Short mmCIF file of C-alpha atoms and ligand atoms in Angstrom, two decimals:
data_model
loop_
_atom_site.label_atom_id
_atom_site.label_comp_id
_atom_site.label_asym_id
_atom_site.label_seq_id
_atom_site.Cartn_x
_atom_site.Cartn_y
_atom_site.Cartn_z
CA MET A 30 69.16 73.68 44.60
CA LYS A 31 68.37 76.84 46.54
CA ILE A 32 67.69 74.75 49.58
CA LEU A 33 71.01 72.98 49.19
CA VAL A 34 72.93 76.24 48.98
CA THR A 35 71.19 77.56 52.05
CA LEU A 36 71.98 74.35 53.85
CA ALA A 37 75.63 74.45 52.82
CA LEU A 38 75.96 78.05 53.97
CA GLY A 39 74.22 77.19 57.18
CA LEU A 40 76.56 74.29 57.82
CA ALA A 41 79.60 76.41 57.09
CA ALA A 42 78.40 78.90 59.65
CA LEU A 43 77.63 76.26 62.21
CA PRO A 44 81.02 75.56 63.86
CA SER A 45 81.42 79.13 65.07
CA LEU A 46 77.90 79.19 66.41
CA ALA A 47 78.15 75.88 68.18
CA ALA A 48 81.65 76.29 69.57
CA GLU A 49 82.22 74.19 72.59
CA TYR A 50 84.89 74.88 75.11
CA ALA A 51 86.61 72.20 77.08
CA GLY A 52 89.74 72.00 79.21
CA PHE A 53 91.48 74.84 80.98
CA LEU A 54 93.90 77.63 80.12
CA PRO A 55 95.71 78.64 83.32
CA GLY A 56 97.69 81.32 81.46
CA LYS A 57 94.51 83.17 80.53
CA SER A 58 92.91 82.64 83.92
CA GLN A 59 93.15 84.61 87.13
CA VAL A 60 91.90 84.20 90.69
CA ASP A 61 92.01 87.42 92.71
CA PHE A 62 90.49 88.43 96.02
CA VAL A 63 89.72 91.61 97.89
CA SER A 64 89.71 91.55 101.67
CA THR A 65 88.97 94.49 103.91
CA GLN A 66 91.28 95.66 106.69
CA MET A 67 89.89 98.40 108.89
CA ASN A 68 87.69 99.69 106.06
CA VAL A 69 90.55 99.50 103.56
CA PRO A 70 90.21 97.13 100.60
CA VAL A 71 93.35 95.03 100.10
CA ASN A 72 93.85 93.14 96.85
CA GLY A 73 95.59 89.83 96.45
CA ARG A 74 95.71 86.85 94.16
CA PHE A 75 96.42 83.17 93.91
CA GLY A 76 99.31 82.26 91.66
CA LYS A 77 98.60 78.56 91.18
CA PHE A 78 95.35 76.83 90.31
CA ASP A 79 94.01 74.35 87.86
CA GLY A 80 90.58 73.68 86.49
CA GLN A 81 88.34 71.89 84.11
CA ILE A 82 85.62 73.60 82.12
CA ARG A 83 83.13 72.12 79.70
CA PHE A 84 80.80 74.68 78.25
CA ASP A 85 78.71 75.23 75.19
CA PRO A 86 77.03 78.66 75.17
CA ALA A 87 74.16 77.10 73.22
CA LYS A 88 73.55 74.57 75.99
CA PRO A 89 74.47 76.34 79.20
CA ALA A 90 72.57 73.96 81.44
CA GLU A 91 75.03 71.22 80.49
CA GLY A 92 77.99 73.37 81.39
CA GLN A 93 80.39 72.25 84.08
CA ALA A 94 83.28 73.89 85.85
CA ARG A 95 85.73 72.74 88.46
CA LEU A 96 88.51 74.81 89.94
CA GLU A 97 91.28 73.83 92.34
CA VAL A 98 93.23 76.64 93.92
CA VAL A 99 96.60 75.94 95.55
CA LEU A 100 96.19 78.00 98.70
CA ALA A 101 99.91 78.19 99.47
CA SER A 102 100.29 80.20 96.25
CA ILE A 103 98.53 83.19 97.81
CA GLU A 104 100.12 86.56 97.15
CA THR A 105 98.87 89.18 99.60
CA GLY A 106 101.63 91.64 98.82
CA LEU A 107 103.49 90.98 102.06
CA ASP A 108 105.64 87.89 102.65
CA GLU A 109 104.77 87.90 106.31
CA ALA A 110 101.04 87.89 105.51
CA ASN A 111 101.51 85.12 102.93
CA ALA A 112 103.12 82.96 105.61
CA GLU A 113 100.46 83.85 108.17
CA VAL A 114 97.45 82.97 106.00
CA ALA A 115 99.03 79.62 105.06
CA GLY A 116 99.17 78.78 108.77
CA ALA A 117 96.85 76.87 111.07
CA ASP A 118 94.59 79.84 111.96
CA TRP A 119 93.83 80.52 108.30
CA PHE A 120 93.97 78.04 105.43
CA ASP A 121 96.03 75.45 107.28
CA VAL A 122 97.60 74.44 103.97
CA ALA A 123 99.50 71.58 105.58
CA LYS A 124 96.19 69.76 106.09
CA HIS A 125 94.09 71.42 103.40
CA PRO A 126 96.32 72.45 100.51
CA LYS A 127 93.53 73.29 98.07
CA ALA A 128 90.27 75.18 97.81
CA ILE A 129 87.90 73.43 95.44
CA PHE A 130 84.95 74.82 93.55
CA GLU A 131 82.61 72.54 91.69
CA SER A 132 79.63 73.80 89.73
CA THR A 133 76.23 72.23 90.27
CA ALA A 134 74.08 74.29 87.89
CA VAL A 135 74.56 76.83 85.13
CA GLU A 136 71.77 78.98 83.71
CA SER A 137 71.70 81.72 81.14
CA LEU A 138 70.62 85.19 82.24
CA GLY A 139 70.80 86.53 78.68
CA ASN A 140 73.20 89.09 77.32
CA GLN A 141 76.18 86.74 77.77
CA MET A 142 75.60 86.57 81.49
CA PHE A 143 75.33 83.26 83.29
CA ARG A 144 74.47 82.30 86.82
CA ILE A 145 76.68 79.53 88.15
CA GLN A 146 75.85 77.69 91.32
CA GLY A 147 78.26 75.38 92.96
CA LYS A 148 79.95 74.05 96.04
CA LEU A 149 83.02 75.62 97.49
CA THR A 150 85.26 73.59 99.81
CA ILE A 151 87.88 75.29 101.96
CA ARG A 152 89.52 73.77 105.03
CA GLY A 153 87.25 70.74 104.80
CA THR A 154 84.07 72.83 104.95
CA THR A 155 81.73 72.84 101.96
CA GLN A 156 79.30 75.69 101.37
CA PRO A 157 77.03 76.53 98.44
CA VAL A 158 77.99 79.60 96.44
CA THR A 159 76.35 81.44 93.57
CA THR A 160 78.12 83.72 91.15
CA GLU A 161 77.23 85.59 88.01
CA ALA A 162 79.74 85.60 85.20
CA ARG A 163 80.06 87.15 81.79
CA PHE A 164 81.09 84.72 79.08
CA THR A 165 83.13 85.99 76.16
CA GLU A 166 84.84 84.26 73.30
CA GLN A 167 88.18 85.59 72.17
CA GLY A 168 91.06 84.11 70.22
CA GLY A 169 89.91 80.52 70.41
CA ALA A 170 89.22 80.71 74.11
CA GLY A 171 86.01 80.94 76.09
CA ILE A 172 86.38 83.10 79.17
CA PHE A 173 84.18 83.39 82.23
CA ALA A 174 84.73 86.55 84.26
CA GLY A 175 82.82 87.29 87.42
CA SER A 176 82.93 87.64 91.16
CA PHE A 177 81.17 86.64 94.33
CA LYS A 178 81.35 87.44 98.00
CA MET A 179 81.88 84.93 100.75
CA ASN A 180 82.35 85.02 104.49
CA ARG A 181 85.73 83.63 105.47
CA LYS A 182 84.47 82.53 108.88
CA ASP A 183 81.87 80.23 107.29
CA PHE A 184 84.89 78.14 106.33
CA GLY A 185 86.79 78.63 109.58
CA VAL A 186 89.36 80.79 107.81
CA GLY A 187 90.89 83.22 110.29
CA GLN A 188 90.50 81.70 113.73
CA GLY A 189 91.75 82.54 117.19
CA ILE A 190 92.83 86.18 117.41
CA TRP A 191 91.74 86.64 113.78
CA GLY A 192 88.17 85.67 114.62
CA ASP A 193 87.57 89.32 115.56
CA THR A 194 86.31 90.86 112.32
CA SER A 195 86.87 94.49 113.33
CA VAL A 196 90.37 94.47 111.84
CA VAL A 197 90.11 91.91 109.03
CA ALA A 198 86.50 91.81 107.83
CA ASN A 199 84.57 88.59 107.50
CA GLU A 200 83.50 89.27 103.94
CA VAL A 201 85.95 88.55 101.13
CA GLU A 202 85.28 89.16 97.47
CA ILE A 203 86.59 86.66 94.96
CA ARG A 204 87.16 87.92 91.41
CA TYR A 205 87.94 85.39 88.76
CA GLN A 206 88.61 84.96 85.11
CA LEU A 207 88.60 81.36 83.93
CA ALA A 208 89.42 80.35 80.37
CA ALA A 209 89.01 77.17 78.38
CA PRO A 210 90.17 76.41 74.83
CA ALA A 211 87.69 75.93 71.97
CA HIS A 212 87.20 72.28 71.23
CA MET B 12 114.30 146.45 123.93
CA GLN B 13 112.77 144.26 121.22
CA THR B 14 109.11 143.44 120.99
CA PRO B 15 108.16 139.93 122.17
CA GLN B 16 107.50 138.86 118.56
CA HIS B 17 111.16 139.41 117.85
CA THR B 18 112.59 137.62 120.85
CA ARG B 19 110.58 134.46 120.54
CA TYR B 20 108.51 132.45 118.10
CA ASP B 21 104.81 133.33 118.03
CA GLY B 22 102.24 131.09 119.69
CA VAL B 23 101.11 129.34 116.52
CA ALA B 24 104.69 128.52 115.50
CA ILE B 25 105.38 127.18 118.99
CA LEU B 26 102.20 125.11 119.09
CA LEU B 27 102.86 123.62 115.66
CA HIS B 28 106.52 122.94 116.47
CA TRP B 29 105.76 120.96 119.60
CA LEU B 30 102.69 119.24 118.20
CA VAL B 31 104.61 118.04 115.15
CA ALA B 32 107.64 117.13 117.29
CA LEU B 33 105.46 115.05 119.61
CA ILE B 34 103.71 113.17 116.82
CA ILE B 35 106.95 112.61 114.90
CA ILE B 36 108.83 111.24 117.89
CA GLY B 37 105.89 109.07 118.93
CA ASN B 38 105.29 107.79 115.42
CA PHE B 39 108.99 107.05 114.93
CA ALA B 40 108.95 104.92 118.08
CA LEU B 41 105.69 103.28 116.97
CA GLY B 42 107.22 102.47 113.59
CA LEU B 43 110.22 100.78 115.21
CA TYR B 44 108.01 98.87 117.62
CA MET B 45 105.31 97.64 115.22
CA HIS B 46 107.90 96.56 112.68
CA GLU B 47 109.21 93.95 115.12
CA LEU B 48 105.80 92.46 115.99
CA LYS B 49 104.57 89.25 114.49
CA LEU B 50 101.48 89.56 112.35
CA THR B 51 98.38 89.92 114.53
CA PRO B 52 95.24 92.08 114.34
CA TRP B 53 96.97 94.35 116.87
CA LYS B 54 99.84 94.86 114.44
CA LEU B 55 97.47 95.73 111.58
CA GLN B 56 95.71 98.14 113.93
CA LEU B 57 99.03 99.80 114.77
CA TYR B 58 99.97 100.06 111.09
CA SER B 59 96.75 101.94 110.42
CA TRP B 60 97.36 104.30 113.33
CA HIS B 61 100.95 104.84 112.19
CA LYS B 62 99.73 105.81 108.73
CA TRP B 63 97.07 108.15 110.08
CA ALA B 64 99.64 109.84 112.31
CA GLY B 65 101.92 110.20 109.26
CA VAL B 66 99.17 111.86 107.24
CA THR B 67 98.56 114.17 110.21
CA VAL B 68 102.26 115.11 110.28
CA PHE B 69 102.11 115.88 106.57
CA LEU B 70 99.08 118.17 107.01
CA LEU B 71 100.53 119.93 110.06
CA ALA B 72 103.89 120.33 108.30
CA ALA B 73 102.10 121.98 105.36
CA LEU B 74 100.39 124.33 107.82
CA ARG B 75 103.75 125.01 109.48
CA ILE B 76 105.39 125.91 106.17
CA LEU B 77 102.53 128.27 105.31
CA TRP B 78 102.79 129.90 108.72
CA ARG B 79 106.58 130.08 108.53
CA LEU B 80 106.51 131.76 105.11
CA THR B 81 104.18 134.46 106.40
CA HIS B 82 105.68 134.88 109.89
CA ARG B 83 109.38 135.53 110.19
CA PRO B 84 111.05 133.93 113.20
CA PRO B 85 113.31 136.04 115.42
CA ALA B 86 116.84 136.48 114.10
CA LEU B 87 119.52 134.34 115.70
CA PRO B 88 121.61 136.31 118.26
CA ASP B 89 124.89 137.83 117.11
CA THR B 90 126.68 135.95 119.86
CA MET B 91 126.42 132.92 117.56
CA PRO B 92 129.27 132.46 115.08
CA GLU B 93 128.25 132.60 111.40
CA TRP B 94 128.98 128.91 110.82
CA GLN B 95 126.66 127.93 113.65
CA LYS B 96 123.89 130.06 112.19
CA ALA B 97 124.45 128.37 108.82
CA VAL B 98 124.33 124.91 110.40
CA ALA B 99 121.13 125.84 112.28
CA HIS B 100 119.46 127.13 109.10
CA GLY B 101 120.64 124.14 107.05
CA GLY B 102 119.39 121.75 109.72
CA HIS B 103 116.01 123.46 109.87
CA HIS B 104 115.67 123.25 106.08
CA LEU B 105 116.48 119.54 106.17
CA LEU B 106 113.96 119.00 108.95
CA TYR B 107 111.25 120.74 106.92
CA MET B 108 112.06 118.59 103.91
CA LEU B 109 112.06 115.39 105.97
CA MET B 110 108.74 116.34 107.59
CA PHE B 111 107.31 115.83 104.07
CA ALA B 112 109.66 113.15 102.78
CA VAL B 113 108.94 110.74 105.62
CA PRO B 114 105.12 110.64 105.29
CA VAL B 115 105.27 110.78 101.47
CA THR B 116 107.66 107.82 101.20
CA GLY B 117 105.49 105.92 103.69
CA TRP B 118 102.39 106.61 101.62
CA LEU B 119 104.06 105.62 98.33
CA MET B 120 105.46 102.46 99.92
CA SER B 121 102.04 101.54 101.21
CA SER B 122 100.48 102.05 97.77
CA ALA B 123 103.14 99.93 96.08
CA LEU B 124 102.62 97.17 98.64
CA GLY B 125 98.93 97.23 97.79
CA VAL B 126 97.49 98.66 100.99
CA GLN B 127 95.81 101.98 100.41
CA THR B 128 95.99 104.67 103.09
CA VAL B 129 92.53 105.65 104.30
CA TYR B 130 92.75 108.57 106.71
CA PHE B 131 91.01 107.55 109.94
CA GLY B 132 89.43 104.73 107.95
CA LEU B 133 87.21 107.31 106.27
CA LEU B 134 89.10 109.40 103.73
CA PRO B 135 90.86 107.36 101.05
CA ILE B 136 94.14 108.93 99.93
CA PRO B 137 94.56 108.09 96.25
CA ASP B 138 97.27 105.60 95.35
CA LEU B 139 99.83 107.33 93.16
CA LEU B 140 101.56 104.03 92.46
CA GLY B 141 100.06 100.73 91.41
CA LYS B 142 100.78 97.52 93.25
CA ASN B 143 104.41 96.53 92.66
CA LYS B 144 106.17 94.44 95.27
CA GLU B 145 109.77 95.22 94.22
CA LEU B 146 109.06 98.94 94.15
CA GLY B 147 107.32 98.62 97.51
CA GLU B 148 110.35 96.91 99.05
CA ALA B 149 112.64 99.57 97.58
CA LEU B 150 110.43 102.37 98.95
CA LYS B 151 110.50 100.69 102.34
CA VAL B 152 114.27 101.13 102.35
CA VAL B 153 113.89 104.77 101.29
CA HIS B 154 111.30 105.34 104.04
CA GLU B 155 113.64 103.82 106.63
CA PHE B 156 116.58 105.83 105.30
CA CYS B 157 114.61 109.09 105.56
CA ASN B 158 113.55 108.13 109.08
CA PHE B 159 117.02 107.37 110.36
CA GLY B 160 118.30 110.53 108.66
CA MET B 161 115.57 112.49 110.40
CA ALA B 162 116.29 110.80 113.75
CA ALA B 163 119.96 111.78 113.46
CA ILE B 164 119.15 115.40 112.61
CA VAL B 165 116.48 115.66 115.34
CA PHE B 166 119.01 114.29 117.81
CA GLY B 167 121.57 116.91 116.78
CA HIS B 168 118.83 119.57 116.78
CA ALA B 169 117.70 118.75 120.33
CA ALA B 170 121.33 118.46 121.53
CA ALA B 171 122.04 121.91 120.09
CA ALA B 172 118.96 123.32 121.85
CA LEU B 173 120.17 121.91 125.16
CA LYS B 174 123.72 123.17 124.55
CA HIS B 175 122.31 126.67 123.93
CA HIS B 176 120.37 126.43 127.13
CA TYR B 177 122.89 124.91 129.55
CA LYS B 178 126.18 126.08 128.09
CA ASP B 179 125.60 129.24 126.05
CA HIS B 180 122.72 130.59 128.20
CA ASP B 181 121.57 132.58 125.14
CA GLY B 182 117.83 131.94 125.55
CA ILE B 183 117.51 130.03 122.22
CA LEU B 184 115.52 127.23 123.85
CA SER B 185 113.13 129.73 125.46
CA ARG B 186 112.35 131.21 122.03
CA MET B 187 110.63 127.91 121.17
CA ALA B 188 109.86 126.83 124.75
CA PRO B 189 108.92 130.06 126.57
CA TRP B 190 108.03 128.07 129.69
CA VAL B 191 111.72 127.17 130.01
CA ARG B 192 113.67 129.86 131.83
C1 HEM C 325 112.94 117.31 121.99
C2 HEM C 325 113.05 117.65 120.75
C3 HEM C 325 113.18 119.07 120.24
C4 HEM C 325 113.68 120.21 120.79
C5 HEM C 325 114.29 120.36 122.20
C6 HEM C 325 113.57 121.28 119.82
C7 HEM C 325 113.94 122.60 120.02
C8 HEM C 325 113.87 123.61 119.08
C9 HEM C 325 114.23 124.96 119.30
C10 HEM C 325 114.77 125.55 120.59
C11 HEM C 325 114.03 125.64 118.15
C12 HEM C 325 114.26 127.13 117.91
C13 HEM C 325 115.54 127.37 117.17
C14 HEM C 325 115.73 128.86 116.96
O1 HEM C 325 115.45 129.61 117.91
O2 HEM C 325 116.13 129.24 115.87
C15 HEM C 325 113.55 124.71 117.17
C16 HEM C 325 113.25 125.02 115.87
C17 HEM C 325 112.85 124.08 114.93
N1 HEM C 325 112.53 122.74 115.17
FE1 HEM C 325 112.78 121.77 116.92
N2 HEM C 325 113.00 120.76 118.67
C18 HEM C 325 112.76 119.43 118.91
C19 HEM C 325 112.20 118.51 117.99
C20 HEM C 325 111.93 118.83 116.70
C21 HEM C 325 111.39 117.87 115.74
C22 HEM C 325 111.03 116.41 116.03
C23 HEM C 325 111.25 118.54 114.57
C24 HEM C 325 110.72 118.04 113.27
C25 HEM C 325 111.19 117.08 112.59
C26 HEM C 325 111.73 119.90 114.77
C27 HEM C 325 111.80 120.85 113.78
C28 HEM C 325 112.20 122.18 113.98
C29 HEM C 325 112.29 123.14 112.91
C30 HEM C 325 112.03 122.91 111.42
C31 HEM C 325 112.70 124.34 113.52
C32 HEM C 325 112.95 125.67 112.81
C33 HEM C 325 111.79 126.60 112.92
C34 HEM C 325 112.04 127.80 112.02
O3 HEM C 325 112.72 128.72 112.43
O4 HEM C 325 111.53 127.77 110.90
N3 HEM C 325 112.11 120.04 116.08
N4 HEM C 325 113.43 123.46 117.77
#
């Protein structure tokens, strides 16, 4: 009897413990970046992206994430800069409309932190990236929030006169928040 | 006979006047020029220099005000009609206000457009406003308005100085430009 009660209580508690998150919530997600112009950090963001997340905090190694960012949706703060970075020297959105991130491995670092490795493709160039993210659960959504730094020139972003990194730095920081609904 | 201090501006006032005038006129021209350029690293470079020059104007203008409040300029000659003296004083007040309004609106605009001003790339000037594109565009108009207002007043100001020199021969120009006889 006692065992049964314990079991019943345990089962009742289970769903919240073993919550799995799958899908994507664009409204609760955000993809921002910080570039550096002559020592000055300049913030921007991407307005349109879509993704697919499958994650169970209890089994992080099985977690998967894919993100597709519509590069033409960039908001730098200046219309003229938005048009410039969509052009051939930068993202060349006519030929490469999207940046794609695909995870290859997820591991727990403890304390709700996870290390996510993956492949990032921009302008037809694929490079490995690693990022650390904090995972939180709120209001029926699982949210990864983290950042990583990348070199734009590794992807051929910013060519020609923009190849000189003394004005616009090579390093760009990506800050993201990606949410998926509880399943 | 009056002492030299009373017939012309003192050296510091003269130095600050011409230094500020030089930077303002140069930076006004730079602003017009860079605005027309297409986006290149050179343009971004110029924008940074324009902002640094603006911060410099602000600092020098603050110094000028402090100096002006503690060092009275020579009185305008009695050969000038009262209304002309009033116009001169009013114009000078407006110029002092614009010497602050122009850099401040530029700084606020820059903050609202999301590009912080970092003096000489070293000293970050805090952003008083958060990023807000509409506000940034509105402040751009205010910045331009202040600039064209200032250009008009500086034009009238310089024309008056030349009129004093070539028509009135009352030595007003030499009070600020002692090398001009
Ligand atoms: C080529 C351009 C310029 C010329 C020829 C010029 C000439 C003069 C002269 C002759 C005076 C002395 C007036 C007097 O004796 O009462 C004066 C005063 C003054 N100037 Fe200019 N100026 C020029 C540009 C500027 C600029 C660009 C500014 C700043 C926006 C400026 C701001 C002032 C101010 C505020 C005073 C009044 C000083 C005071 O009594 O407190 N000037 N200027």
